[in-house]
Short mmCIF file of C-alpha atoms in Angstrom, two decimals:
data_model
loop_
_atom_site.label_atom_id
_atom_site.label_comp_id
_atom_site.label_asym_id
_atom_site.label_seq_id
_atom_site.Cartn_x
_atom_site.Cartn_y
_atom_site.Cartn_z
CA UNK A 362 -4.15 -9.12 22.12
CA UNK A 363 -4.28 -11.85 18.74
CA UNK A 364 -5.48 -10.22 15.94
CA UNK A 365 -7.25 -13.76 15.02
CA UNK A 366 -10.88 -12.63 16.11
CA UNK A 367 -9.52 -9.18 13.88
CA UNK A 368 -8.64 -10.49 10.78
CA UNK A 369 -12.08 -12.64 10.24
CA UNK A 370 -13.50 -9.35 9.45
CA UNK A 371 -10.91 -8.94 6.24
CA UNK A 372 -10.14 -12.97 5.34
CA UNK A 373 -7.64 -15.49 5.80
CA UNK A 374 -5.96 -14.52 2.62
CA UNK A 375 -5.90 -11.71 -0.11
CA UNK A 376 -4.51 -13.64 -3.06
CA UNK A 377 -7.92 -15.35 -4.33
CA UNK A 378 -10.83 -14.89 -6.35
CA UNK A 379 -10.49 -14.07 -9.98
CA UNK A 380 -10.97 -10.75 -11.61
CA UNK A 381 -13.07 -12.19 -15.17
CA UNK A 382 -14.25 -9.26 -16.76
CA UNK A 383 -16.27 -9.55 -19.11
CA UNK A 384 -17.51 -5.83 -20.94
CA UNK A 385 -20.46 -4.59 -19.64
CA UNK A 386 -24.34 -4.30 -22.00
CA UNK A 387 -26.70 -3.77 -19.23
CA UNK A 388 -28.47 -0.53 -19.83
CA UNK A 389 -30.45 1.49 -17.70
CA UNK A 390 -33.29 3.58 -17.97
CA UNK A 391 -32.36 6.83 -19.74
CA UNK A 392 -32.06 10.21 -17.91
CA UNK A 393 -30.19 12.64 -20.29
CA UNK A 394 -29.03 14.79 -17.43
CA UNK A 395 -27.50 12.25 -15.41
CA UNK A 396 -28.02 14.07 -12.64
CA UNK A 397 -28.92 13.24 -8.94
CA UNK A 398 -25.76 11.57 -7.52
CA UNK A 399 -25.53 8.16 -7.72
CA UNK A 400 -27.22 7.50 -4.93
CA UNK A 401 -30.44 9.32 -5.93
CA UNK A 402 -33.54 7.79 -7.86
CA UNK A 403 -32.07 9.54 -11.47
CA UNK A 404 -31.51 6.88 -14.39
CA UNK A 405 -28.54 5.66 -16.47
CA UNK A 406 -27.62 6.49 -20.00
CA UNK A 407 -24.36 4.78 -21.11
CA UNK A 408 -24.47 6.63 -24.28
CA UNK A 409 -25.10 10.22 -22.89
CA UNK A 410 -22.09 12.46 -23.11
CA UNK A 411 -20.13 12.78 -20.17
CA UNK A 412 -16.83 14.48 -18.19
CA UNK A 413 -14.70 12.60 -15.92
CA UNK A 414 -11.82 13.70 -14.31
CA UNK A 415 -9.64 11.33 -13.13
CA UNK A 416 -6.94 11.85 -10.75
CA UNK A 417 -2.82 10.44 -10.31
CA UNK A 418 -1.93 11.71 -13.97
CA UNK A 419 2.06 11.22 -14.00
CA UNK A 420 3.94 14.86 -13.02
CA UNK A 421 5.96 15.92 -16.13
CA UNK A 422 9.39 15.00 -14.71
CA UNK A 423 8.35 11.23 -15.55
CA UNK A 424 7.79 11.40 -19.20
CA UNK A 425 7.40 7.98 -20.08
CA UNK A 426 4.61 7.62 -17.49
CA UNK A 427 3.31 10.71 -18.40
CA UNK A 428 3.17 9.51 -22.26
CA UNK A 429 1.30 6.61 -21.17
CA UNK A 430 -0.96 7.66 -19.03
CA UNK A 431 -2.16 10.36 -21.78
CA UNK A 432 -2.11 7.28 -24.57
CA UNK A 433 -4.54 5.21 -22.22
CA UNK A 434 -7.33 8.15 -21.79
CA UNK A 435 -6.84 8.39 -25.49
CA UNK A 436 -7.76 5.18 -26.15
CA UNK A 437 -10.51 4.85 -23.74
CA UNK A 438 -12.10 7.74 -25.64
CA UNK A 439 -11.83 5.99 -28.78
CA UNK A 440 -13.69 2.83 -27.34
CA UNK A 441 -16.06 5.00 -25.08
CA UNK A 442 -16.46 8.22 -27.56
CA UNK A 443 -19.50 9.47 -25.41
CA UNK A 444 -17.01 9.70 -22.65
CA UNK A 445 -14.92 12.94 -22.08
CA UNK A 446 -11.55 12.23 -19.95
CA UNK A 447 -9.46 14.99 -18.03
CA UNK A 448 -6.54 14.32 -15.54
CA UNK A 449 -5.04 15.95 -12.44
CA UNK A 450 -1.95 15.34 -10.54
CA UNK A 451 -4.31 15.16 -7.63
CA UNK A 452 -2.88 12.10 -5.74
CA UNK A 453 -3.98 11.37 -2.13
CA UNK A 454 -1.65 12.67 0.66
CA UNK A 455 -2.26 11.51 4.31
CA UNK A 456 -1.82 15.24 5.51
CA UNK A 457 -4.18 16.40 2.70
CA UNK A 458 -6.48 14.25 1.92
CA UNK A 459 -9.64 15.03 5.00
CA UNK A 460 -9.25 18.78 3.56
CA UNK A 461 -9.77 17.98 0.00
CA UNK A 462 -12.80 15.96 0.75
CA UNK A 463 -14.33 18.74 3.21
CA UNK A 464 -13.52 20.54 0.71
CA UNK A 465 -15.46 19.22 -2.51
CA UNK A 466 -12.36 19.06 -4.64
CA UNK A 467 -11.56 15.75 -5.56
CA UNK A 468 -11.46 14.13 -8.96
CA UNK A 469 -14.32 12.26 -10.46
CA UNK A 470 -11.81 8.85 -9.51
CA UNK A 471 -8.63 8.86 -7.89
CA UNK A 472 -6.48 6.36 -5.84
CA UNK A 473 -7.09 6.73 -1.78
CA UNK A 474 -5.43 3.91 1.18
CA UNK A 475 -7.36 1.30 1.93
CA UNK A 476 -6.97 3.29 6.02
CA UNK A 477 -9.91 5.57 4.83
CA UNK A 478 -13.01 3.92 3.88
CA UNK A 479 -13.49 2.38 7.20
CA UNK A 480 -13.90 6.15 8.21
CA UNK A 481 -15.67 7.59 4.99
CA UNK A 482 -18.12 5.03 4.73
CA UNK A 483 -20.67 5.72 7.41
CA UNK A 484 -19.71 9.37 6.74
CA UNK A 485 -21.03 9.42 3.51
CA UNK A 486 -18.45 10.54 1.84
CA UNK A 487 -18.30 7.75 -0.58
CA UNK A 488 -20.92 6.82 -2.85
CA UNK A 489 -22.61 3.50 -2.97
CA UNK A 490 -21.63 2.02 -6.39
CA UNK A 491 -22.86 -1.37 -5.76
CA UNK A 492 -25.28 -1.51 -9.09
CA UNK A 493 -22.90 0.36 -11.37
CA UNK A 494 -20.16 -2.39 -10.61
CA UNK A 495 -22.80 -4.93 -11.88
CA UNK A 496 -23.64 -2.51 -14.73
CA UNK A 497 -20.39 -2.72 -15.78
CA UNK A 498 -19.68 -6.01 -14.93
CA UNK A 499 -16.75 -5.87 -12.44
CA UNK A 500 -17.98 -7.37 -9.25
CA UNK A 501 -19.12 -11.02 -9.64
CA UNK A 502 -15.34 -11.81 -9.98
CA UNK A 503 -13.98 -9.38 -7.27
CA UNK A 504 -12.00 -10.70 -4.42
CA UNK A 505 -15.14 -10.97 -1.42
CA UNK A 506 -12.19 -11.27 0.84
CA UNK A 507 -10.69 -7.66 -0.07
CA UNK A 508 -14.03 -5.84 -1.12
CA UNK A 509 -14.76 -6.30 2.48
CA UNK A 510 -12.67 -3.27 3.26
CA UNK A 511 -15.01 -1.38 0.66
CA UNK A 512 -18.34 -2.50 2.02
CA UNK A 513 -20.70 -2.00 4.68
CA UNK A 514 -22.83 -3.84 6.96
CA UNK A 515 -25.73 -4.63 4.60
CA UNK A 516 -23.00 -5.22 1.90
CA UNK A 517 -22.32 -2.58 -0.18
CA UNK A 518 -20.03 -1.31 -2.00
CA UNK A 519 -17.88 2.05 -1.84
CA UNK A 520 -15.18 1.76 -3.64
CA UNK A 521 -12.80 -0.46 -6.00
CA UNK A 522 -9.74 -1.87 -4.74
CA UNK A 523 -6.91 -2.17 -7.03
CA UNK A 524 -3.52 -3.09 -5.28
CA UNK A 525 -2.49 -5.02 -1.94
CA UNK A 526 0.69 -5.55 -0.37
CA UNK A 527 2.66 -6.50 3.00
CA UNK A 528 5.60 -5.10 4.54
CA UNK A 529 8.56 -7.47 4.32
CA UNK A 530 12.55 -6.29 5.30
CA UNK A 531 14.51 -4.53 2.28
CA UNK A 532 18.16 -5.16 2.58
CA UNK A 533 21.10 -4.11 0.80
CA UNK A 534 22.98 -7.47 -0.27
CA UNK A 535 26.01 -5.50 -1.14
CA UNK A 536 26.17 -4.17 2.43
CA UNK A 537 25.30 -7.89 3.64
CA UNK A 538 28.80 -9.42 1.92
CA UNK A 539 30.79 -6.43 3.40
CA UNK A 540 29.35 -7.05 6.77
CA UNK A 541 30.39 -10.87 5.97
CA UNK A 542 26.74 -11.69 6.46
CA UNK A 543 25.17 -14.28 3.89
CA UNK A 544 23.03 -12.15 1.73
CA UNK A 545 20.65 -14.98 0.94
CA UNK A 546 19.84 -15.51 4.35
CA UNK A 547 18.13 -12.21 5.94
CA UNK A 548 17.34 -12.38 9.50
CA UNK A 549 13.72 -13.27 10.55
CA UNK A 550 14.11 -12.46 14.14
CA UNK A 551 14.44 -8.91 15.84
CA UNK A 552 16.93 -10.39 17.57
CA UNK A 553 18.70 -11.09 14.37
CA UNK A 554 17.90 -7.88 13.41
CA UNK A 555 20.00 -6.37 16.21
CA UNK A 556 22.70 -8.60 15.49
CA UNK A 557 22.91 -7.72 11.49
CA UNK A 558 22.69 -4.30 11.84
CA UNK A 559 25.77 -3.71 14.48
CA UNK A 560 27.49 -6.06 12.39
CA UNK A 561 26.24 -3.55 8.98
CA UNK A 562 27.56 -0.65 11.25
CA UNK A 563 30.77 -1.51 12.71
CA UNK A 564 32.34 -3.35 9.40
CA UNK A 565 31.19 -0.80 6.90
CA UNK A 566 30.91 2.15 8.88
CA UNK A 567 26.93 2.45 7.38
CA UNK A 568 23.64 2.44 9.02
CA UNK A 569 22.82 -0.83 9.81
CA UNK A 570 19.20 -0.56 9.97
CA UNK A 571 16.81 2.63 9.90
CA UNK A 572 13.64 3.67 10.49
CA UNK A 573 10.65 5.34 8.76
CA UNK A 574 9.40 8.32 11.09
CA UNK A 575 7.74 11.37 9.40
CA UNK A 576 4.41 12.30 7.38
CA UNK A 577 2.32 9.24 9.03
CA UNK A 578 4.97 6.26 8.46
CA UNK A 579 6.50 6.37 11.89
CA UNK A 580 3.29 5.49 13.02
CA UNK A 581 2.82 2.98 10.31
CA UNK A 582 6.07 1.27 10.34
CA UNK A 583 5.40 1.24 14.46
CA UNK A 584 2.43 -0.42 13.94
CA UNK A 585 4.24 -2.80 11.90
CA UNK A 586 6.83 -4.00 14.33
CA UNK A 587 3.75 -4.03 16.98
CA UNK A 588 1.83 -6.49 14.60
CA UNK A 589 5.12 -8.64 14.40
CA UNK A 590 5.50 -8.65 18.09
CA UNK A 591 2.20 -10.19 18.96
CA UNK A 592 0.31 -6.69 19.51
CA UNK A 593 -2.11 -4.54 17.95
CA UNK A 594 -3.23 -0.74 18.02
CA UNK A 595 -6.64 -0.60 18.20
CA UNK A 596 -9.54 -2.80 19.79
CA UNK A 597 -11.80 -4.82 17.36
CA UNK A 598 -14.80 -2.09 17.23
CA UNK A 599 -12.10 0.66 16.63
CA UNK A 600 -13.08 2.68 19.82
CA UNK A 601 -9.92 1.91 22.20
CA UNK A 602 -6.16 1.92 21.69
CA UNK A 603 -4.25 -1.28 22.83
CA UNK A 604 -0.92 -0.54 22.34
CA UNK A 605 -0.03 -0.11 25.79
CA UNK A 606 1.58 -3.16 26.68
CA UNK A 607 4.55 -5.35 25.67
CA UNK A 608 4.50 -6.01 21.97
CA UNK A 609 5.02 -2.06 21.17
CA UNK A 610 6.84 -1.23 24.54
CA UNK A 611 9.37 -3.82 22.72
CA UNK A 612 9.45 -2.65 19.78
CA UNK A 613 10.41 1.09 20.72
CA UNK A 614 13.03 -0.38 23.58
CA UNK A 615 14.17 -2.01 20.15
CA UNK A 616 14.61 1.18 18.47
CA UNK A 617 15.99 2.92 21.57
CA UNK A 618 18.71 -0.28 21.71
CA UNK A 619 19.93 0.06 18.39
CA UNK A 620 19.83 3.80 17.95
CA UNK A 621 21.76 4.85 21.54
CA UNK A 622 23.49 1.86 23.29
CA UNK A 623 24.98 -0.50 19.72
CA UNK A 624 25.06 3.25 17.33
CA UNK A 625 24.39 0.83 14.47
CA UNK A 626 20.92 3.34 13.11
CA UNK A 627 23.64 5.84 11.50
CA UNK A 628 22.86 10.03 12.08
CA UNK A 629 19.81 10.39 10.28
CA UNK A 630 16.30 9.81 12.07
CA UNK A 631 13.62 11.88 10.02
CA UNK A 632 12.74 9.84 6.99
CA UNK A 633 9.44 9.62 5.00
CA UNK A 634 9.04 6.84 2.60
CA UNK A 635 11.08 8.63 -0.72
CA UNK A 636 13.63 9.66 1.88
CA UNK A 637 14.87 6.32 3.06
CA UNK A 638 14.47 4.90 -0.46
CA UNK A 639 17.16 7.10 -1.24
CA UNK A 640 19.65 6.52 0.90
CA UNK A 641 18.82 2.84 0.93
CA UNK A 642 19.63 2.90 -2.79
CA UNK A 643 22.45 4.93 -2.41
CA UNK A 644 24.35 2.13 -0.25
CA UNK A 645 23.82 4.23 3.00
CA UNK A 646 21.49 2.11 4.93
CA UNK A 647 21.63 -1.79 5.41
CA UNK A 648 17.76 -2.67 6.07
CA UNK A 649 15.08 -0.88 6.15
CA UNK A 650 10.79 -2.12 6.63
CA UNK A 651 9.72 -2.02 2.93
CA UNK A 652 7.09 -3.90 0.81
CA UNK A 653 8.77 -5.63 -2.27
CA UNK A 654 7.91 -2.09 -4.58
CA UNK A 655 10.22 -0.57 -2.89
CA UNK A 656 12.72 -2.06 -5.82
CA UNK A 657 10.88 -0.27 -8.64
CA UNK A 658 12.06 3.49 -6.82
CA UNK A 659 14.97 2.13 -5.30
CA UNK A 660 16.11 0.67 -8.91
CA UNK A 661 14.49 2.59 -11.19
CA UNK A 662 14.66 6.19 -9.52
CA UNK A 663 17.38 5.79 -7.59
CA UNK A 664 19.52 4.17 -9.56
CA UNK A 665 20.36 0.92 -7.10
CA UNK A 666 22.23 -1.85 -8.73
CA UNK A 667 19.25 -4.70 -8.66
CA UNK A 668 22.21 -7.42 -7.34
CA UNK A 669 22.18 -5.18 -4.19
CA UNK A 670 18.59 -5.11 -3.57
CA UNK A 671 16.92 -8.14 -1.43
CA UNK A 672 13.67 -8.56 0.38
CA UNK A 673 12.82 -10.77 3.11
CA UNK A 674 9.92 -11.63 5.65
CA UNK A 675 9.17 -8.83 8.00
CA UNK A 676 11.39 -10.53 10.97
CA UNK A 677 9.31 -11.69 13.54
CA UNK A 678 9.29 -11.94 17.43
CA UNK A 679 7.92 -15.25 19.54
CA UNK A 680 6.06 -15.71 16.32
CA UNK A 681 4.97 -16.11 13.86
CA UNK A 682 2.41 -13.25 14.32
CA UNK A 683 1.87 -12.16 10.57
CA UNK A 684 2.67 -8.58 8.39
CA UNK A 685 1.16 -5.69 7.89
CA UNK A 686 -0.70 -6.03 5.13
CA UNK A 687 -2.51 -2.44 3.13
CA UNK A 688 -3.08 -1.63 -0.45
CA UNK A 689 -5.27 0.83 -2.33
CA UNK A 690 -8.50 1.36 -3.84
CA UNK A 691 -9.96 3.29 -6.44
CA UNK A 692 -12.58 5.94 -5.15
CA UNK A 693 -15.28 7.71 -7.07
CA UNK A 694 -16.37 11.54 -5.87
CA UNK A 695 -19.75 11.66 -3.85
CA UNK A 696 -20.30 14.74 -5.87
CA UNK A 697 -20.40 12.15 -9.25
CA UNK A 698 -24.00 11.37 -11.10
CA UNK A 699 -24.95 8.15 -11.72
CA UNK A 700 -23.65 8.29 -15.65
CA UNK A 701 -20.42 10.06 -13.98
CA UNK A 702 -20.08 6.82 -11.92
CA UNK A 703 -20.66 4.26 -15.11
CA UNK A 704 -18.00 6.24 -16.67
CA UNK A 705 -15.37 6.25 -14.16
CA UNK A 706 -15.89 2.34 -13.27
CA UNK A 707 -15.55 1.40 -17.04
CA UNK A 708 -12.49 3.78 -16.65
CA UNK A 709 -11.41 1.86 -13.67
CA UNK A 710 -11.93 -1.24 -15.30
CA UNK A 711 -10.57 -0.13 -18.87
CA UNK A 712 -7.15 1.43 -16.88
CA UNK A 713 -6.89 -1.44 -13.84
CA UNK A 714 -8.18 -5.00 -14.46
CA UNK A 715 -8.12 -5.79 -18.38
CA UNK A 716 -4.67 -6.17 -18.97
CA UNK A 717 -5.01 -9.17 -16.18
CA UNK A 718 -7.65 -11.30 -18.31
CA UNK A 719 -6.61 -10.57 -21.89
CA UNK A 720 -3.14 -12.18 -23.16
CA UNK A 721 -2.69 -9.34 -25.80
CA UNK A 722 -3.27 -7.03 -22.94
CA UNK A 723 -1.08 -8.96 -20.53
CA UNK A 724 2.51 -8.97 -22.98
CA UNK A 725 2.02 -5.27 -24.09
CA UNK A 726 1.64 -4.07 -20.50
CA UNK A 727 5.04 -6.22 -20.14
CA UNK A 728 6.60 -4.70 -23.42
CA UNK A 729 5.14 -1.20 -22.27
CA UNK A 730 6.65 -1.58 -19.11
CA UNK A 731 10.26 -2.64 -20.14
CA UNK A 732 10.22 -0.09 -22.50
CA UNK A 733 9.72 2.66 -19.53
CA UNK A 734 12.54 1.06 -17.78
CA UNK A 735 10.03 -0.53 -15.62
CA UNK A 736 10.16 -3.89 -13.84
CA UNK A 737 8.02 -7.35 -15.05
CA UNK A 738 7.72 -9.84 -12.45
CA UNK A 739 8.67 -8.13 -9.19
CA UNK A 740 6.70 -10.36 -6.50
CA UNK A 741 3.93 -9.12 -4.31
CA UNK A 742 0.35 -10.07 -3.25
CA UNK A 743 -2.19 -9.89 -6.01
CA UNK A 744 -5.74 -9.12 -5.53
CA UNK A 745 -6.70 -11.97 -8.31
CA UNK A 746 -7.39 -15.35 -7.98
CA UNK A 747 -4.33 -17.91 -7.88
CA UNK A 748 -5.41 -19.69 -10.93
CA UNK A 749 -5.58 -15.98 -12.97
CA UNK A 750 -2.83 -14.98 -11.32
CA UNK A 751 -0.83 -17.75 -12.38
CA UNK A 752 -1.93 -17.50 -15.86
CA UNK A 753 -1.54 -13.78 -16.06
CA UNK A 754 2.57 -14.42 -15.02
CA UNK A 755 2.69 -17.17 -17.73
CA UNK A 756 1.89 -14.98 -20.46
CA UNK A 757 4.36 -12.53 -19.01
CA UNK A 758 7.15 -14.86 -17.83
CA UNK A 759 9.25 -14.18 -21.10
CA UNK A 760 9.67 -10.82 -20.31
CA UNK A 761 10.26 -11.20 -16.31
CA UNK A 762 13.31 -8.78 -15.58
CA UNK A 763 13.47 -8.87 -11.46
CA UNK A 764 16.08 -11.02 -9.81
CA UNK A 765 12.91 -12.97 -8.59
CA UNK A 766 15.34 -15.18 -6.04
CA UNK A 767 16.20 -12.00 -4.24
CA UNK A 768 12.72 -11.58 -3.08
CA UNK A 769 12.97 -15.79 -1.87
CA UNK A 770 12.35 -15.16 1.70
CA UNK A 771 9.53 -12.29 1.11
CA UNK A 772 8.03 -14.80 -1.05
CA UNK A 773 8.00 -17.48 1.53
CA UNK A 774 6.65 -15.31 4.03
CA UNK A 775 3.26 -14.62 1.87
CA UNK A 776 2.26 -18.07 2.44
CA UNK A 777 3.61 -18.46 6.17
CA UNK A 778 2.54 -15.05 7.55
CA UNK A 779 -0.98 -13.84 8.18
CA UNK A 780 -1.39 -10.71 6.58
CA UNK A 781 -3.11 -8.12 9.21
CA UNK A 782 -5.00 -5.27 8.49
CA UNK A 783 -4.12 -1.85 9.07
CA UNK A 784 -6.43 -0.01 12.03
CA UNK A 785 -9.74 0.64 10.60
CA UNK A 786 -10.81 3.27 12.65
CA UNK A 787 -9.23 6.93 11.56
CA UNK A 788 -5.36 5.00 10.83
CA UNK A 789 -4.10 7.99 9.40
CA UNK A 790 -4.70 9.92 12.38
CA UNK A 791 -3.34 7.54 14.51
CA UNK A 792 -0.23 6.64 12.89
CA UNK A 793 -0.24 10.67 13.27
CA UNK A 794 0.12 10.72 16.33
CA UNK A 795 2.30 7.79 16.49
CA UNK A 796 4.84 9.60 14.59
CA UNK A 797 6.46 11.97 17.30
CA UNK A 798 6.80 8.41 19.65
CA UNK A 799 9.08 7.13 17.30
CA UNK A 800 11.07 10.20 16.68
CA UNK A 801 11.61 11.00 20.64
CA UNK A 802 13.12 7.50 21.36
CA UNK A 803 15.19 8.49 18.16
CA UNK A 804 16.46 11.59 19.03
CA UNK A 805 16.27 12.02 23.12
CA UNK A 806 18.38 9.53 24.70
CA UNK A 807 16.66 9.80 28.03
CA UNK A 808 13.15 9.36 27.20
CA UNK A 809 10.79 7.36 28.85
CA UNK A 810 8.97 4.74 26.74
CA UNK A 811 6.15 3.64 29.47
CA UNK A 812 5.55 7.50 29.52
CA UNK A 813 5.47 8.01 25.80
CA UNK A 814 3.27 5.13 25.10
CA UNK A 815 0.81 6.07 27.94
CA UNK A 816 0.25 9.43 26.70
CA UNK A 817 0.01 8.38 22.91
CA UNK A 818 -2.57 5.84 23.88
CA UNK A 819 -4.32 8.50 25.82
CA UNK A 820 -4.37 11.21 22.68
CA UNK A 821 -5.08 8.34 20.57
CA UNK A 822 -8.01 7.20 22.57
CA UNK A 823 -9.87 10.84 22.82
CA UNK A 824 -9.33 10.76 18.94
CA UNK A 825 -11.20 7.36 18.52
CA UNK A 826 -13.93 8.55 20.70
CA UNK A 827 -14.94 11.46 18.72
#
């Protein structure tokens, strides 16, 4: 199965439409209590007082961030001084996230994968903020493309998404030259694949490639190589599983290939996403499934030389088929009032989108960021427009501090690849329960892969039913 008759539901591309945002005057009818959920029949009052509490504050081990983060509520409450702001580390966690919500705790706003609208949507357990974007001003100008992922049937909207990307292949140039492999050239084949990482292994002794496998990204990165292969996971409607066939049969017999009969995957098979990062940095791995952020942690965290790090198109089999492509989106509580919800999207708007339209805004988010150690001009798929895109890199190319040619064949790709959606229906839970696949044809060196798909796609299936 294509995903062509799938991916007219999200667009043929991400990068378009422009973000203009202009600041919000409309005003609503006044209702001092601001009560009633935003979904109720209660007025607006931009100038009541109000609490938000807004969610991802920085954890004190990264002080810079931290420092930041605090100085941008502070200056939000000077522009908005009817608006009270309080933080929590609260960040969304695959494992955790289903609990939270059952449980009532979440922030006013907080980041959430764009895997769990799809879900919470005709649950209710977003609210519909489709007139308090207008309020505010921040949806004429919004992708239509990506707010698909946010809206319903009738077309409306649950959410704000901020960030997209696609998964391309990390690889460790350093590792590349050793190997006597040209580190401008990374393969774009699984067969090439293969062939690099024996090559990593047997000349330098490190793991040639590796595999993400625990806390929901064996599933992901499975899905991944599936998409790359020709296949998908589920059906259009989201009801049945359809990765029992070929493309992700291949992809495991892949894994199983590389890990037990050419020993080129090293002795470590239980990564999550910090995890391989960290070896990967450390010089340990040779390639590894990563969007292009990977370089901030890998660099910036993990100390990597940036000469060592390179990024290339997600390598491809009988293709092209496209990349995985995923991002995040800003959600809003159900439990928020309507003046909660004007606050938190002039928040969203204040903390996310500004900086993209305003050249003052633009270079000191550039200074700010070089002066956190951070990275300007690391490529990846923006949610804006081309044209403000382009303009919004112009008034930042002075301060561009990425080795921007060793992203040249993950750049390529984003113009060359589709970009396919991750499963809407419950992809958390099924990358779940695609995590243990991976890990058996890691670690058991008999296992049968027709067997372990079969039963996956059965557990898989009684989940999609429900």
């Amino acid at each position: 199965m294509t995903f062509a008759s799938r991916w007219g539901r999200f667009g043929t591309a991400l990068g378009v439409a422009g973000l203009l945002l202009a600041a919000g005057c409309a005003k609503g009818t006044p209702d001092a209590s601001g009560s009633g959920g935003s979904g109720g029949s209660g007025g607006i009052d931009e100038k009541a007082p109000v609490t938000i509490m807004i969610g991802d504050r920085p954890t004190p081990d990264k002080p810079n961030d931290l420092k930041a983060f605090n100085q941008k509520v502070t200056d939000f409450m000077a522009k908005y001084p009817n608006v009270t702001v309080k933080s929590t580390e609260t960040s969304w966690q695959a494992q955790t996230f289903q609990a939270q919500v059952a449980g009532g705790t979440l922030p006013t706003v907080m980041n959430i994968s764009f895997t769990e609208p799809a879900n919470m949507i005709p649950n209710k357990q977003l609210p519909d903020i489709t007139d308090e974007l207008k309020l505010v001003d921040l949806t004429k100008d919004l992708n239509p493309n990506v707010l698909k992922i946010v809206q319903d049937d009738k077309g409306r909207i649950y959410g704000v998404p901020v960030d997209v990307f696609s998964v391309g292949l990390a690889y460790n140039r350093n590792l590349f030259k050793q190997a006597g492999l040209d580190p401008d050239k990374p393969p774009a084949t699984w067969d090439e694949v293969r062939q690099y990482a024996k090559q990593i292994a047997d000349k330098t002794g490190k793991a040639g490639y590796a595999q993400l496998t625990t806390n929901n990204t064996g599933g992901w990165m499975l899905t991944t190589m599936t998409y790359s292969m020709g296949g998908s996971i589920e059906s259009q409607d989201g009801k049945k599983s359809t990765f029992n066939d070929a493309p992700t049969k291949k992809a495991l017999q892949l894994l199983k290939d590389m890990r037990w009969t050419d020993n080129s995957m090293g002795s470590r098979f239980l990564y999550n996403q910090e995890e391989v990062r960290q070896d990967f940095a450390a010089g340990k791995i040779g390639m590894v499934l990563q969007a292009p952020d990977a370089y901030d942690m890998s660099v910036k965290q993990f100390g990597m030389k940036p000469a060592d790090f390179g990024e290339g198109a997600l390598p491809q089999d009988g293709g092209p088929h496209g990349t995985l492509t995923g991002g995040s989106l800003k959600m809003i509580s159900p439990k928020a009032t309507k003046n909660e919800v004007v606050a938190a999207l002039k928040w969203i708007k204040f903390d996310q989108f500004d900086k993209y339209t305003n050249e003052t805004s633009a270079v000191a988010d550039a200074k700010n960021s070089i002066a956190d150690k951070g990275f300007v001009g690391r490529p990846g798929i923006s949610p804006l427009s081309q044209a403000t895109y382009d303009q919004y890199n112009k008034w930042r190319e002075p301060y561009v501090n990425v080795p921007v040619k060793q992203f040249q064949g993950y750049i390529d790709s984003t113009t060359s690849l589709k970009l396919l959606p991750e499963p809407s229906n419950k992809g958390q839970e099924v990358y779940s329960l695609l995590d243990p696949v991976v890990q058996q044809v890691l670690t058991k060196k008999d296992v049968d892969i027709d067997k372990l798909v079969s039963d996956a796609a059965s557990k898989i299936d009684a989940r999609l039913a429900r």
